[in-house]
Short mmCIF file of C-alpha atoms and ligand atoms in Angstrom, two decimals:
data_model
loop_
_atom_site.label_atom_id
_atom_site.label_comp_id
_atom_site.label_asym_id
_atom_site.label_seq_id
_atom_site.Cartn_x
_atom_site.Cartn_y
_atom_site.Cartn_z
CA MET A 175 49.54 78.17 24.55
CA ASN A 176 47.02 77.04 21.92
CA ALA A 177 45.05 79.34 19.66
CA GLU A 178 41.92 79.17 21.79
CA GLN A 179 43.78 80.14 24.98
CA ARG A 180 45.51 82.95 23.11
CA LYS A 181 42.14 84.26 21.91
CA LYS A 182 40.73 84.11 25.43
CA ARG A 183 43.69 86.01 26.82
CA LYS A 184 43.38 88.63 24.08
CA THR A 185 39.72 89.26 24.89
CA ILE A 186 40.29 89.51 28.65
CA MET A 187 43.44 91.59 28.33
CA GLY A 188 41.66 93.86 25.88
CA ARG A 189 38.93 94.53 28.43
CA SER A 190 41.49 95.15 31.16
CA ILE A 191 43.55 97.53 29.04
CA ALA A 192 40.49 99.50 27.98
CA LEU A 193 39.55 99.96 31.66
CA GLY A 194 43.09 100.56 32.84
CA HIS A 195 42.43 98.02 35.59
CA CYS A 196 43.05 94.33 35.85
CA VAL A 197 39.58 92.72 35.62
CA CYS A 198 40.34 89.96 38.14
CA ASP A 199 41.70 92.41 40.71
CA PRO A 200 40.55 96.00 40.14
CA ARG A 201 43.13 97.30 42.63
CA LYS A 202 45.93 96.27 40.29
CA PRO A 203 46.84 98.16 37.11
CA CYS A 204 46.76 96.35 33.80
CA PRO A 205 48.90 94.47 32.88
CA CYS A 206 49.07 93.08 36.42
CA PRO A 207 52.35 92.09 38.09
CA GLU A 208 51.74 88.35 37.55
CA PHE A 209 51.45 88.95 33.82
CA LYS A 210 54.60 91.05 33.66
CA GLU A 211 56.63 88.65 35.76
CA TYR A 212 55.32 85.20 34.81
CA ASP A 213 53.45 85.78 31.53
CA VAL A 214 50.30 84.47 33.22
CA CYS A 215 46.86 86.06 32.81
CA GLN A 216 44.89 84.64 35.72
CA CYS A 217 41.67 86.29 34.57
CA ALA A 218 41.80 84.20 31.42
CA GLY A 219 41.89 81.04 33.53
CA GLU A 220 45.67 80.60 33.29
CA SER A 221 47.45 79.31 36.40
CA MET A 222 50.65 80.44 38.05
CA PRO A 223 53.55 77.98 37.72
CA ALA A 224 52.97 75.35 40.43
CA LYS A 225 55.40 75.06 43.30
CA PRO A 226 56.34 71.50 44.20
CA ILE A 227 53.92 70.56 47.02
CA GLY A 228 56.71 69.63 49.45
CA GLU A 229 58.04 73.21 49.36
CA ILE A 230 54.74 74.85 50.32
CA LYS A 231 54.62 76.26 53.84
CA LEU A 232 51.04 77.16 54.77
CA THR A 233 52.03 79.74 57.38
CA GLU A 234 53.67 81.79 54.63
CA TYR A 235 50.17 82.41 53.30
CA VAL A 236 48.79 84.00 56.46
CA ARG A 237 49.15 87.27 58.27
CA SER A 238 48.26 86.03 61.78
CA ALA A 239 48.29 82.37 62.55
CA GLY A 240 45.76 80.22 64.43
CA CYS A 241 43.60 81.85 67.05
CA ALA A 242 45.92 84.88 66.94
CA SER A 243 43.87 85.69 63.84
CA LYS A 244 40.83 86.28 66.02
CA ILE A 245 39.51 89.82 66.45
CA GLY A 246 40.37 90.98 69.98
CA LYS A 247 37.63 90.49 72.53
CA LYS A 248 37.46 94.17 73.41
CA ASP A 249 36.99 95.25 69.77
CA LEU A 250 34.58 92.40 69.20
CA ASN A 251 32.37 93.32 72.18
CA GLU A 252 32.20 96.89 70.93
CA ILE A 253 31.28 95.86 67.41
CA LEU A 254 28.67 93.32 68.50
CA SER A 255 27.08 95.58 71.11
CA GLY A 256 25.28 97.54 68.39
CA LEU A 257 23.44 94.52 67.02
CA PRO A 258 19.82 93.63 67.77
CA GLU A 259 19.24 91.26 70.68
CA VAL A 260 18.05 87.73 70.06
CA ASN A 261 14.31 87.60 70.60
CA ASP A 262 13.19 84.04 70.01
CA ARG A 263 11.71 81.93 72.78
CA ARG A 264 13.22 78.74 71.38
CA VAL A 265 16.75 80.07 71.98
CA LEU A 266 18.20 78.66 75.22
CA VAL A 267 21.72 80.05 74.84
CA GLY A 268 22.31 82.99 72.48
CA SER A 269 25.36 85.01 71.53
CA ALA A 270 24.94 87.51 74.38
CA SER A 271 26.22 85.08 77.01
CA GLY A 272 29.56 84.61 75.26
CA ASP A 273 29.19 80.85 75.55
CA ASP A 274 31.07 78.38 73.37
CA ALA A 275 28.03 77.57 71.23
CA GLY A 276 24.38 78.47 70.80
CA VAL A 277 21.64 76.15 72.03
CA ILE A 278 18.12 76.00 70.60
CA LYS A 279 15.03 73.89 71.21
CA ILE A 280 13.70 71.90 68.27
CA SER A 281 10.17 71.92 69.72
CA GLU A 282 8.44 72.19 73.12
CA THR A 283 8.03 68.44 73.35
CA ASP A 284 11.42 67.25 72.09
CA ASP A 285 13.78 65.92 74.72
CA ASP A 286 16.88 66.82 72.72
CA VAL A 287 18.14 70.32 71.94
CA LEU A 288 20.49 71.47 69.18
CA ILE A 289 23.94 73.00 69.78
CA LEU A 290 25.55 75.08 66.98
CA THR A 291 28.97 76.60 66.54
CA VAL A 292 31.34 77.81 63.83
CA ASP A 293 35.06 78.52 63.95
CA VAL A 294 37.39 79.50 61.11
CA PHE A 295 41.04 80.46 61.32
CA ALA A 296 44.33 80.75 59.51
CA PRO A 297 46.96 77.99 59.75
CA SER A 298 49.49 77.88 62.59
CA VAL A 299 51.25 74.84 61.07
CA ASP A 300 52.78 74.33 57.61
CA ASP A 301 51.42 70.91 56.77
CA PRO A 302 47.99 71.12 55.02
CA TYR A 303 46.63 67.78 56.32
CA THR A 304 47.61 68.62 59.91
CA PHE A 305 46.04 72.06 59.53
CA GLY A 306 42.78 70.46 58.45
CA GLN A 307 42.86 68.17 61.47
CA ILE A 308 43.48 71.08 63.81
CA ALA A 309 40.71 73.19 62.28
CA ALA A 310 38.27 70.32 62.76
CA ALA A 311 39.37 69.48 66.32
CA ASN A 312 39.10 73.16 67.21
CA SER A 313 35.63 73.59 65.70
CA VAL A 314 34.07 70.51 67.26
CA SER A 315 35.64 71.46 70.60
CA ASP A 316 32.94 74.09 71.22
CA ILE A 317 30.30 71.35 71.03
CA TYR A 318 32.28 69.30 73.54
CA ALA A 319 32.73 72.32 75.80
CA MET A 320 28.92 72.58 76.03
CA GLY A 321 28.63 68.92 77.01
CA GLY A 322 27.14 68.10 73.60
CA LYS A 323 27.48 65.21 71.22
CA PRO A 324 28.46 66.26 67.68
CA LEU A 325 25.99 65.31 64.94
CA THR A 326 27.36 66.66 61.65
CA ALA A 327 29.49 69.46 60.17
CA LEU A 328 29.96 71.77 57.16
CA SER A 329 33.37 72.95 55.99
CA ILE A 330 34.33 76.56 55.27
CA ILE A 331 37.56 77.23 53.40
CA GLY A 332 39.32 80.30 52.05
CA PHE A 333 42.02 79.40 49.55
CA PRO A 334 44.34 81.31 47.17
CA VAL A 335 43.41 79.12 44.24
CA HIS A 336 45.72 80.95 41.81
CA ASP A 337 48.77 80.74 44.05
CA LEU A 338 48.57 77.21 45.46
CA PRO A 339 47.90 73.84 43.82
CA GLY A 340 44.41 72.41 44.40
CA GLN A 341 46.03 69.37 46.00
CA VAL A 342 46.81 71.53 49.06
CA MET A 343 43.12 72.39 49.52
CA GLN A 344 42.20 68.75 49.13
CA ASP A 345 44.74 67.78 51.81
CA ILE A 346 43.36 70.40 54.22
CA LEU A 347 39.81 69.14 53.74
CA ARG A 348 40.87 65.50 54.00
CA GLY A 349 42.57 66.26 57.34
CA GLY A 350 39.32 67.83 58.60
CA ILE A 351 37.12 65.00 57.33
CA ASP A 352 39.40 62.36 58.92
CA LYS A 353 39.42 64.17 62.25
CA LEU A 354 35.65 64.58 62.29
CA ASP A 355 35.32 60.93 61.39
CA GLU A 356 37.29 60.23 64.56
CA ALA A 357 34.71 62.38 66.36
CA GLY A 358 32.07 60.11 64.86
CA ILE A 359 30.51 62.57 62.40
CA ALA A 360 30.42 63.21 58.65
CA VAL A 361 31.03 66.48 56.79
CA ILE A 362 27.90 66.83 54.69
CA GLY A 363 28.73 69.96 52.73
CA GLY A 364 30.62 73.21 52.82
CA HIS A 365 31.59 76.43 51.14
CA SER A 366 34.83 77.59 49.55
CA ILE A 367 36.01 81.03 48.53
CA ASN A 368 39.00 82.23 46.52
CA ASP A 369 40.87 84.16 49.19
CA GLY A 370 44.28 85.81 49.43
CA GLU A 371 44.91 83.97 52.68
CA VAL A 372 44.44 80.33 53.62
CA LYS A 373 41.65 79.82 56.17
CA CYS A 374 39.66 76.80 57.22
CA GLY A 375 37.05 75.85 59.77
CA PHE A 376 33.83 73.99 60.32
CA ALA A 377 30.31 74.79 61.34
CA VAL A 378 29.34 71.96 63.68
CA LEU A 379 25.91 70.84 64.80
CA GLY A 380 25.55 68.87 68.01
CA THR A 381 22.84 67.68 70.35
CA CYS A 382 22.24 66.96 74.01
CA LYS A 383 19.40 66.38 76.46
CA LYS A 384 17.25 69.40 77.30
CA ASP A 385 18.80 70.10 80.69
CA ALA A 386 22.23 68.57 80.21
CA TYR A 387 24.21 71.26 78.43
CA ILE A 388 27.04 72.84 80.39
CA ARG A 389 27.57 76.57 80.25
CA ASN A 390 30.25 79.11 81.14
CA THR A 391 28.38 79.87 84.35
CA GLY A 392 27.19 77.86 87.35
CA ALA A 393 30.51 77.06 89.06
CA GLN A 394 29.99 76.51 92.80
CA VAL A 395 31.93 76.96 96.00
CA GLY A 396 33.79 73.72 96.62
CA ASP A 397 34.34 73.00 92.91
CA VAL A 398 37.85 72.38 91.64
CA MET A 399 39.13 73.41 88.22
CA VAL A 400 40.60 70.98 85.76
CA LEU A 401 42.53 71.96 82.61
CA THR A 402 42.91 69.15 80.08
CA LYS A 403 45.69 70.40 77.75
CA PRO A 404 48.91 72.36 78.39
CA LEU A 405 49.12 76.11 77.73
CA GLY A 406 51.49 77.85 75.33
CA ILE A 407 50.23 77.11 71.79
CA GLY A 408 50.09 80.72 70.62
CA ILE A 409 53.49 81.56 72.08
CA ALA A 410 55.09 78.46 70.54
CA ALA A 411 53.44 79.06 67.16
CA PHE A 412 54.75 82.60 67.11
CA ALA A 413 58.25 81.42 68.05
CA ILE A 414 58.09 78.88 65.21
CA GLN A 415 57.11 81.60 62.73
CA ILE A 416 60.14 83.70 63.66
CA ASP A 417 62.45 80.69 63.86
CA ARG A 418 63.02 80.83 67.59
CA ALA A 419 61.58 77.46 68.63
CA GLU A 420 62.97 73.95 68.72
CA LYS A 421 61.60 71.49 66.17
CA GLU A 422 60.21 69.26 68.96
CA VAL A 423 57.96 72.09 70.16
CA ALA A 424 56.30 72.26 66.73
CA ASP A 425 55.51 68.54 66.80
CA GLU A 426 54.31 68.71 70.39
CA ILE A 427 51.84 71.53 69.79
CA ALA A 428 50.63 70.12 66.47
CA GLU A 429 49.75 66.87 68.18
CA SER A 430 47.94 68.62 71.02
CA MET A 431 46.01 70.97 68.70
CA SER A 432 44.83 68.10 66.54
CA SER A 433 43.66 65.96 69.44
CA LEU A 434 39.92 65.92 70.19
CA ASN A 435 38.40 67.05 73.48
CA LYS A 436 35.95 64.16 73.11
CA ILE A 437 36.92 62.04 76.11
CA GLY A 438 37.38 65.06 78.36
CA ALA A 439 33.82 66.09 77.47
CA GLU A 440 32.25 62.65 77.97
CA LEU A 441 33.88 62.40 81.41
CA MET A 442 32.74 65.91 82.22
CA LEU A 443 29.12 64.74 81.88
CA LYS A 444 29.79 61.54 83.80
CA TYR A 445 31.29 63.41 86.74
CA ASN A 446 28.73 66.23 86.86
CA ALA A 447 30.72 69.30 85.83
CA HIS A 448 28.93 72.51 86.84
CA ALA A 449 30.57 74.82 84.28
CA ALA A 450 32.98 74.47 81.39
CA THR A 451 34.57 76.14 78.39
CA ASP A 452 37.44 75.36 76.05
CA VAL A 453 40.54 77.52 76.20
CA THR A 454 41.12 79.16 72.80
CA GLY A 455 42.10 82.52 71.35
CA PHE A 456 41.16 84.67 74.35
CA SER A 457 43.67 82.87 76.65
CA LEU A 458 43.16 80.98 79.90
CA LEU A 459 42.43 84.18 81.81
CA GLY A 460 40.12 85.51 79.10
CA HIS A 461 37.95 82.40 79.18
CA LEU A 462 38.24 81.85 82.93
CA SER A 463 37.27 85.43 83.72
CA GLU A 464 33.93 84.91 81.95
CA ILE A 465 33.09 81.94 84.15
CA VAL A 466 34.21 83.78 87.29
CA LYS A 467 32.09 86.84 86.48
CA ASN A 468 29.05 84.84 85.41
CA SER A 469 29.21 82.46 88.40
CA LYS A 470 29.98 85.32 90.87
CA ILE A 471 32.78 83.44 92.58
CA ASN A 472 36.37 83.77 93.78
CA VAL A 473 38.82 81.22 92.47
CA GLU A 474 42.29 80.44 93.71
CA ILE A 475 44.75 79.05 91.20
CA ASP A 476 48.16 77.51 91.74
CA PHE A 477 50.22 78.60 88.72
CA ASP A 478 52.76 75.86 89.39
CA SER A 479 50.17 73.16 88.74
CA ILE A 480 49.18 74.50 85.29
CA PRO A 481 50.52 72.22 82.55
CA LEU A 482 52.79 74.05 80.03
CA PHE A 483 54.35 72.88 76.78
CA SER A 484 58.09 72.42 76.94
CA GLY A 485 60.11 75.54 76.31
CA ILE A 486 57.21 77.93 76.92
CA ALA A 487 58.71 79.29 80.11
CA ASN A 488 61.92 80.20 78.30
CA LEU A 489 60.14 81.78 75.36
CA ALA A 490 58.10 83.95 77.72
CA ARG A 491 61.24 84.85 79.68
CA GLN A 492 62.77 86.09 76.42
CA GLU A 493 59.58 88.02 75.60
CA ILE A 494 58.99 85.97 72.47
CA LEU A 495 55.26 86.70 72.57
CA PRO A 496 52.59 87.26 69.94
CA GLY A 497 50.67 90.56 69.91
CA ALA A 498 47.51 88.75 70.97
CA VAL A 499 48.93 88.56 74.51
CA GLU A 500 48.40 92.33 74.83
CA ARG A 501 44.93 92.24 73.29
CA ASN A 502 43.92 89.49 75.69
CA ARG A 503 45.35 91.37 78.65
CA GLU A 504 43.36 94.49 77.78
CA ALA A 505 40.13 92.49 77.59
CA VAL A 506 40.25 91.25 81.21
CA PRO A 507 39.33 93.91 83.82
CA GLU A 508 42.22 94.43 86.22
CA GLU A 509 39.93 94.43 89.27
CA LEU A 510 39.22 90.81 88.53
CA LEU A 511 42.85 89.76 88.93
CA ASP A 512 45.05 89.35 91.96
CA PHE A 513 48.42 87.91 90.97
CA THR A 514 50.96 90.35 92.30
CA ASN A 515 53.58 87.75 93.18
CA LEU A 516 53.69 86.30 89.67
CA ALA A 517 56.60 87.08 87.33
CA ASP A 518 55.67 88.99 84.18
CA ALA A 519 56.52 85.95 82.04
CA GLN A 520 53.99 83.90 84.01
CA LYS A 521 51.27 86.51 83.42
CA ASP A 522 52.11 86.60 79.71
CA ILE A 523 51.63 82.82 79.47
CA LEU A 524 48.21 83.13 81.10
CA PHE A 525 47.20 85.74 78.48
CA GLY A 526 48.64 83.75 75.57
CA PRO A 527 46.19 82.79 72.79
CA GLU A 528 45.54 79.07 72.46
CA THR A 529 44.36 77.21 69.37
CA SER A 530 42.29 74.08 69.88
CA GLY A 531 43.20 74.21 73.57
CA GLY A 532 41.93 72.01 76.37
CA LEU A 533 38.71 72.04 78.35
CA LEU A 534 38.58 74.13 81.49
CA LEU A 535 35.95 72.63 83.75
CA PHE A 536 34.56 73.06 87.22
CA LEU A 537 33.42 69.95 89.03
CA PRO A 538 32.78 68.84 92.64
CA GLU A 539 36.01 68.12 94.49
CA TYR A 540 35.01 64.53 95.29
CA GLU A 541 34.61 63.79 91.54
CA ALA A 542 37.81 65.48 90.39
CA GLU A 543 40.24 62.70 91.26
CA LYS A 544 38.07 60.14 89.48
CA TYR A 545 37.86 62.42 86.47
CA LEU A 546 41.63 62.82 86.35
CA CYS A 547 42.23 59.15 86.82
CA GLU A 548 39.98 58.24 83.91
CA ILE A 549 41.20 60.89 81.52
CA ARG A 550 44.80 59.86 82.24
CA LYS A 551 43.93 56.25 81.57
CA SER A 552 42.70 57.35 78.14
CA GLY A 553 46.22 58.57 77.32
CA ASN A 554 45.97 62.23 78.31
CA LYS A 555 49.01 62.81 80.54
CA SER A 556 48.64 66.59 80.80
CA ALA A 557 45.25 67.06 82.47
CA ALA A 558 45.63 68.59 85.92
CA ILE A 559 43.72 70.20 88.77
CA ILE A 560 44.79 73.84 88.69
CA GLY A 561 42.73 75.45 91.45
CA LYS A 562 39.46 75.70 93.33
CA VAL A 563 36.43 77.91 93.94
CA THR A 564 36.84 79.44 97.38
CA GLU A 565 33.81 81.63 97.97
CA LYS A 566 30.87 83.55 96.52
CA ASN A 567 31.62 87.10 95.38
CA GLU A 568 29.28 89.34 93.35
CA GLU A 569 32.22 90.92 91.48
CA GLY A 570 34.30 87.77 91.13
CA LYS A 571 38.05 87.47 91.57
CA ILE A 572 40.90 85.32 90.24
CA ILE A 573 43.66 84.87 92.81
CA MET A 574 46.78 83.35 91.33
CA LYS A 575 49.72 82.07 93.36
CA THR A 576 53.17 80.66 92.60
CA LYS A 577 56.28 79.54 94.40
CA LYS A 578 58.34 79.58 91.22
CA ALA A 579 58.40 83.22 90.20
CA GLU A 580 62.24 83.26 90.03
CA GLU A 581 62.20 80.48 87.43
CA PHE A 582 60.22 82.84 85.20
CA ALA A 583 62.37 85.93 85.72
CA ARG A 584 63.11 87.70 82.45
CA LEU A 585 66.32 86.66 80.73
CA ALA A 586 68.76 89.52 80.21
CA PRO A 587 68.71 90.60 76.55
CA GLU A 588 71.36 88.79 74.48
CA SER A 589 74.61 90.69 74.74
CA SER A 590 74.86 92.85 71.66
CA GLY A 591 77.46 95.50 72.32
CA CYS A 592 75.62 98.79 72.14
CA CYS A 593 72.65 97.57 74.17
CA ASP A 594 74.93 96.74 77.11
CA SER A 595 75.91 100.36 77.64
CA SER A 596 72.35 101.29 78.61
CA PRO A 597 71.15 98.58 80.93
CA ALA A 598 67.43 98.34 80.31
CA THR A 599 64.97 97.68 83.07
CA GLU A 600 62.12 95.31 82.51
CA GLU A 601 59.67 98.14 81.86
CA ASP A 602 61.57 100.68 79.80
CA GLN A 603 63.49 98.19 77.71
CA SER A 604 63.83 99.73 74.30
CA PRO A 605 62.28 97.34 71.79
CA CYS A 606 65.35 97.48 69.59
CA CYS A 607 67.46 96.07 72.41
CA SER A 608 65.16 93.12 72.98
CA PRO A 609 66.43 89.79 71.72
CA THR A 610 63.41 89.39 69.46
CA THR A 611 64.53 92.06 67.00
CA SER A 612 67.76 91.56 65.15
CA ASP A 613 67.25 93.08 61.72
CA ASN A 614 66.40 96.56 62.86
CA GLU A 615 67.96 99.53 61.13
CA SER A 616 68.26 101.55 64.30
CA SER A 617 71.85 102.30 65.21
CA CYS A 618 71.30 100.77 68.65
CA CYS A 619 70.98 97.33 67.15
CA CYS A 620 73.66 95.04 66.04
CA PRO A 621 73.39 91.40 64.98
CA ALA A 622 74.10 89.11 67.92
CA ASP A 623 77.26 87.66 66.39
CA THR A 624 78.93 90.94 65.46
CA ASN A 625 81.94 92.11 67.38
CA ALA A 626 80.91 95.38 68.97
CA ASP A 627 84.35 97.00 68.57
CA GLU A 628 84.60 96.74 64.83
CA HIS A 629 81.04 96.45 63.66
CA VAL A 630 79.91 98.71 60.88
CA VAL A 631 76.21 99.34 60.46
CA GLY A 632 75.35 98.81 56.82
CA THR A 633 72.31 98.14 54.69
CA PRO A 634 71.92 94.80 52.91
CA ALA A 635 72.50 96.64 49.62
CA SER A 636 75.82 98.09 50.69
CA ALA A 637 76.90 94.71 52.04
CA ALA A 638 76.05 93.16 48.66
CA ASN A 639 78.18 95.77 46.90
CA ALA A 640 81.10 95.10 49.21
CA PHE A 641 80.80 91.36 48.56
CA GLN A 642 80.77 91.89 44.79
CA THR A 643 83.93 93.99 45.00
CA TYR A 644 85.55 91.22 47.02
CA MET A 645 84.51 88.54 44.52
CA ALA A 646 85.83 90.53 41.59
CA SER A 647 89.16 91.04 43.29
CA VAL A 648 89.80 87.39 44.32
CA ASN A 649 88.83 86.26 40.80
CA GLN A 650 91.68 88.23 39.24
CA PRO A 651 94.69 86.14 38.15
CA GLY A 652 97.54 86.59 40.65
CA ALA A 653 100.02 84.01 41.79
CA ILE A 654 97.59 81.49 40.24
CA ASN A 655 96.93 81.94 36.54
CA LYS A 656 93.51 82.63 35.05
CA LYS A 657 92.81 79.09 33.81
CA ASN A 658 93.69 77.46 37.14
CA LYS A 659 91.61 79.99 39.07
CA LYS A 660 88.60 79.15 36.91
CA LEU A 661 89.18 75.42 37.45
CA ILE A 662 89.33 75.94 41.24
CA ALA A 663 86.15 78.02 41.01
CA LEU A 664 84.54 75.18 39.06
CA ALA A 665 85.50 72.55 41.67
CA LEU A 666 84.15 74.77 44.44
CA SER A 667 80.91 75.43 42.52
CA VAL A 668 80.41 71.68 42.19
CA VAL A 669 81.02 70.96 45.87
CA THR A 670 78.72 73.79 46.98
CA LYS A 671 76.09 72.55 44.47
CA CYS A 672 75.62 75.96 42.85
CA GLY A 673 74.11 75.16 39.43
CA PRO A 674 74.46 78.60 37.84
CA CYS A 675 78.05 78.90 39.17
CA VAL A 676 79.00 75.54 37.61
CA LYS A 677 77.73 76.75 34.22
CA ILE A 678 79.51 80.10 34.42
CA ASN A 679 82.82 78.63 35.59
CA THR A 680 82.83 75.75 33.11
CA HIS A 681 82.39 78.31 30.37
CA ALA A 682 85.00 80.66 31.85
CA ALA A 683 87.55 77.83 32.27
CA LYS A 684 87.10 76.87 28.60
CA GLU A 685 87.53 80.49 27.54
CA ALA A 686 90.75 80.57 29.58
CA GLY A 687 92.00 77.56 27.63
CA ALA A 688 91.03 74.59 29.83
CA SER A 689 90.55 71.28 28.00
CA ASP A 690 87.54 68.98 28.51
CA GLU A 691 89.81 66.62 30.46
CA GLU A 692 90.93 69.42 32.80
CA ILE A 693 87.31 70.45 33.37
CA ALA A 694 86.31 66.85 34.13
CA GLU A 695 89.19 66.53 36.62
CA ALA A 696 88.27 69.78 38.38
CA ALA A 697 84.65 68.62 38.71
CA ALA A 698 85.90 65.25 39.97
CA MET A 699 87.82 67.06 42.75
CA GLY A 700 84.56 68.71 43.82
CA ILE A 701 82.76 65.37 43.76
CA ALA A 702 85.59 63.70 45.75
CA PHE A 703 85.18 66.26 48.55
CA GLY A 704 81.39 66.42 48.45
CA GLY A 705 80.46 62.75 48.12
CA ALA A 706 77.47 60.98 46.62
CA SER A 707 74.95 63.81 46.77
CA VAL A 708 77.34 66.14 44.92
CA ALA A 709 77.95 63.45 42.30
CA MET A 710 74.19 63.23 41.77
CA PHE A 711 73.89 66.99 41.59
CA TYR A 712 76.68 67.25 39.00
CA ASN A 713 75.47 64.36 36.86
CA ASN A 714 71.96 65.81 36.82
CA LEU A 715 73.29 69.19 35.77
CA LYS A 716 75.30 67.68 32.90
CO1 LIG B 1282 35.10 77.79 72.87
CO1 LIG B 1283 34.89 79.24 69.18
#
C-alpha cells in the first residue's frame, strides 16, 4: 500500500470509527468484517483479493435462481392492484391484461406500433457468458410472444463489484450482446448497480403492424396448442443447485434457455396464431390459465405429449422441487383445473417455474402440422402439439389427461433406517424423511450411507473432535518408530496432494532425525504411487 492509499484509508476509517458504522455499509459495525479478515477497506476503494475466474460459480451469488427469483403471482397481483390504472388512449395493451409486453401507438397515422418489455433475474447457471445469453434470450422472448420484431435493447445489471472481478460482469454483458446480435438487434445502452446479488436482464423494444400483435387472449374453438420447448427448467436448476442432477441435464437446459424463440414467433405469424405467450416463471399452468380465462374456453391437454427435459420425471418423483412450484400452484384457481387422474409428480411439473421457456401458442388445427413441420426443419426437435380447444366456456377450464400416471408415481424415500419404521404416506410424509434432506439435525434423520444399527447422531463439531483424537493416536510411535511414521506421513501427504501436510511432515521427519536423502525417498514413493500430477504438485511446492 502506498502513502496515498494509506492516507485515504485513514480518512475513511476515521469517519467510520467516529460514527461507529462502516460508511460503505451502515448495517455493519466499524471496522467491518472484510477489514478484520482481509485487511481490505472497500470504502477507500480497495478491492477484495480476486478469486481466479475459473473458480467463480455465479449461482453461489444468488438466493433464488432464474425465474424462481420472481415474486409469486398471487403476491404480485395484490401489490399491483393498489396502483392507478393506465389512462392513456395511445396504450393498446397495458399492464392490467397480464400480457407478455405492453403495446403503444406511436401516432394515429402510423402503421407500426411499439412493443416494450423488461425482464431481470438472477443466474440459474454458473458460467457468466451463458448467463448473459440466457438473460437476453429470455428478455427478447416477450417481444416474440407478442408476435413482434425486436428493434433494440438496454441492459440492466446488478453486480457485487467488490466481491467479483469486473471480467465476470463483462462476460455476462458480452453473452447478452452476442445473443441479441443473433436476434438482429444492438444493445444501445444500459444501467448497472452495485448489488449484493448478481442479476441481469434487458429492456427490449420491438415493433409490429397495428393489428398484428398476438395477445394472451383470443384462442378459438378448433385451435390446437403448440409448445415449442420442453418443460422442467426450474426443477432441473434446483436439482443442480443441491447437487442432485446429472451433468448432462445442466448442459441440456442451458442450451434450451439460451436459444431464441425467434423462429417459433415468425412461424406463429405466418400460420395465423390466435393467441400466444411464452412459458416462464409462472409455469405452464400459470401462463395457460390466463389464456383460458381471457379467451373463455375449455382446453383438453394430453400430458403424455408435453415435451420434458430428460430426468425431470425422476426428479419430480423424488420431490426434488423448488419452492416456486407451491407459489405457482396457489396462483391458479382450483376451479379452473380438472386433472384428477394425474400423478402428483405430473402436476408438480406443470407448476414448475421455467426460465426462458418456449412459446405456447394457439393456432387453427389445419395450420398446426405445417407449423410443426417448419419449426422442426429449423432444428427444433422438441416442439409438439399438446392439446386443443374443445368448447366455449365463460369460466374456462383446463382438462388434463394421461395414460402414464404410474410412471410418475412417487419414489419411496431412500431407505435410511429410522424412516423405515414409520412408513410415510404421500401426504403426511415428514419432511425430514424425504430424500431431499440429509443434513438435518432431527433425530429421525440419518445420512443415507449410515448403518442404522450402529449409527450415532453427532454434530459436525463432535465428529471433528473424534477425528482429531484418532489422528493423534495413530501418529504416536508404536511398532513403527517416530522417524519412519513421519516419513510415511510425508509420502501419504505427497500422494494426496495436501500442501500444508507436506510442509508439516517434512519438518516433523527432520525433527525426528530423517536425513534429506530419506525425505527425498519418501516423497519419491508418494510420486511413484500418484503419477505425473503428483510429481508436478510436489515440484511446485518445493
Ligand atoms: Co412472457
Ligand atoms: Co416477462
